[in-house]
Amino acid sequence: VCVCVCVCVCVCVCVVVRLSRYYPFQFGFYRHVLFGVAAFHFAVSLVPPSLLWIVEAIGFEANRATSLELLKRVHASNTPVSPVATWFLLWIQIFFLENEDAAIPIFEDSIRRFPHGILFLYLGGQLYTRKGQIKQALDIYEQAYEYSGEMRQMQLIFHFEMAECYAIWGQWDKAIAHYSAFLQENKTTSYRCWCACHLGIAYCMAGDTQQARAAFQQVQGFARKYYSFDAFCLRKAREYLLNDPLQPMSPAEMLLTQARLERQGRMWKECMEHLEQAKSLLKETDYEEWVQYYYLKGRSLDHLDQLEEAEAALEAAVALRHKVKREVYLIPHSYNELGELYMKRLGLVQNSATGGCGGEREGPASESGEKGGGERERDSDKGKEKRENE
């Protein structure tokens, strides 16, 4: 019975789709079907490779390119489903494909068509934050906050995002104000632990250690089981509470924190300066801080296309894998960055100079990324030999 029902439904949908091409429905039914097909293709493309054969065995295929093409067609249409397709396409480009260059024209078009769409504005703020254009992101969040009206929960989310932007700039008083506004009114469990930890760090950076300890104590009550971000915040809060009450964060860790935020905002000069200042304060046995230093330095140099120096820094982070006890997550992250760096050298991943790919990272460009530029090394016999060795 189930098989018969499924077959009948599929036949009906196919007939409707065929007919709608020649006899358009008043509400763009064909575009609704296209959106459903696009969402289905994208969902199937997320199936793990080890299980993909099951999906293909029953007649489906994981075709992400088809999904994007269909979403673009629905996005360009003037139908009720167009806003949903536009938001979905923008979300995929920003968070999944991490293609900032492709996301910008979609966002600009969405704001032209839906100027008061706060969900589009939220994604736009995320987009410009990832591009390091913090002023534009703040302007978008403030506009979205104004348009939110009585949607208080959305306004609280914008409080949190604005706090993150001010933290990148090092404007801790403004960051504290927005973090506090979020915590005071937010009743849901989402982000409370994360926000309380960031609030404590902001108080430390602002020099108010008493308020910082109070915020870190809140983290212990907000942490949820089985949530990795909450577990991370809980560990860090406990570490800070065990430190000197007058100095929960060491000077070196404060500099590393500022450098991490500046790297997120693509403030490369300031980031490298703070990293070198932190380095001058570190002792030889400060392995937890050293692994942070090398990881941040490697990521930053990679974005600056100083690939040899970036490789050396990431290799130094990996070399600490048997000595690091707490910040162990940075070891696999360093391996991952090394893998992408080697792929970039081989021409399998393009250069990061022009932006485009990566939540915090910049993305593809046209050159191989080898130091010195010029012709691609892979076009020469020497380049091929080096690539094989790597």
Short mmCIF file of N, CA and C in Angstrom, two decimals, residues 2 5 11 25 34 37 53 56 80 84 96 112 120 128 139 158 163 196-197 216 219 233 245 254 295 311 359 361:
data_model
loop_
_atom_site.label_atom_id
_atom_site.label_comp_id
_atom_site.label_asym_id
_atom_site.label_seq_id
_atom_site.Cartn_x
_atom_site.Cartn_y
_atom_site.Cartn_z
N CYS A 2 1.91 1.26 0.84
CA CYS A 2 2.81 2.42 0.91
C CYS A 2 3.48 2.66 -0.43
N VAL A 5 0.99 4.17 -2.85
CA VAL A 5 0.73 5.58 -2.54
C VAL A 5 1.89 6.46 -2.99
N VAL A 11 3.78 10.23 -9.47
CA VAL A 11 3.20 10.43 -10.80
C VAL A 11 2.42 11.74 -10.84
N PHE A 25 0.48 28.08 -12.68
CA PHE A 25 -0.52 28.27 -11.65
C PHE A 25 -0.42 29.69 -11.09
N LEU A 34 10.02 23.16 -7.39
CA LEU A 34 11.46 23.28 -7.60
C LEU A 34 12.20 23.49 -6.29
N VAL A 37 12.43 20.18 -4.52
CA VAL A 37 13.45 19.33 -5.14
C VAL A 37 14.85 19.81 -4.77
N TRP A 53 25.67 4.98 -0.66
CA TRP A 53 25.27 3.90 -1.58
C TRP A 53 23.83 3.47 -1.31
N GLU A 56 21.65 6.01 -3.09
CA GLU A 56 21.71 5.81 -4.54
C GLU A 56 21.01 4.52 -4.95
N PRO A 80 5.67 33.38 -3.95
CA PRO A 80 5.68 33.37 -2.48
C PRO A 80 6.84 32.58 -1.88
N VAL A 84 11.92 32.41 0.85
CA VAL A 84 12.46 31.25 1.55
C VAL A 84 13.68 30.71 0.80
N PHE A 96 27.68 27.10 4.92
CA PHE A 96 28.02 25.76 4.44
C PHE A 96 29.14 25.80 3.41
N ARG A 112 17.31 44.57 -1.20
CA ARG A 112 16.57 45.41 -2.15
C ARG A 112 15.12 44.96 -2.25
N PHE A 120 17.17 38.19 6.83
CA PHE A 120 18.18 38.52 5.82
C PHE A 120 19.24 39.44 6.41
N TYR A 128 29.27 40.00 6.82
CA TYR A 128 30.27 41.06 6.89
C TYR A 128 31.19 40.88 8.10
N ASP A 139 26.34 48.13 11.66
CA ASP A 139 25.26 48.93 11.09
C ASP A 139 24.06 48.05 10.74
N PHE A 158 20.46 39.97 18.46
CA PHE A 158 21.24 41.07 17.90
C PHE A 158 22.11 41.73 18.96
N ALA A 163 27.65 42.57 20.59
CA ALA A 163 28.69 42.40 21.61
C ALA A 163 29.92 41.73 21.02
N ALA A 196 27.83 33.99 28.91
CA ALA A 196 28.35 34.25 30.25
C ALA A 196 29.87 34.13 30.29
N CYS A 197 30.41 33.15 29.57
CA CYS A 197 31.87 32.99 29.50
C CYS A 197 32.50 34.19 28.80
N PHE A 216 31.88 34.12 35.52
CA PHE A 216 32.37 32.75 35.37
C PHE A 216 31.60 31.78 36.28
N VAL A 219 28.50 30.64 34.58
CA VAL A 219 28.71 29.62 33.54
C VAL A 219 28.39 28.24 34.08
N CYS A 233 33.26 26.08 27.57
CA CYS A 233 33.11 27.27 28.42
C CYS A 233 33.19 26.92 29.89
N PRO A 245 42.48 35.35 42.30
CA PRO A 245 41.25 36.15 42.24
C PRO A 245 41.46 37.54 41.65
N MET A 254 45.48 37.05 27.97
CA MET A 254 44.67 38.20 27.55
C MET A 254 45.12 38.70 26.18
N TYR A 295 49.16 28.20 16.81
CA TYR A 295 47.97 27.98 15.97
C TYR A 295 47.47 29.31 15.39
N GLU A 311 53.28 27.27 7.69
CA GLU A 311 53.53 25.83 7.87
C GLU A 311 54.42 25.58 9.09
N GLY A 359 34.49 30.43 7.21
CA GLY A 359 33.83 31.22 8.21
C GLY A 359 34.74 32.28 8.75
N ARG A 361 37.99 32.17 7.77
CA ARG A 361 39.09 32.20 6.84
C ARG A 361 38.66 32.85 5.54
#
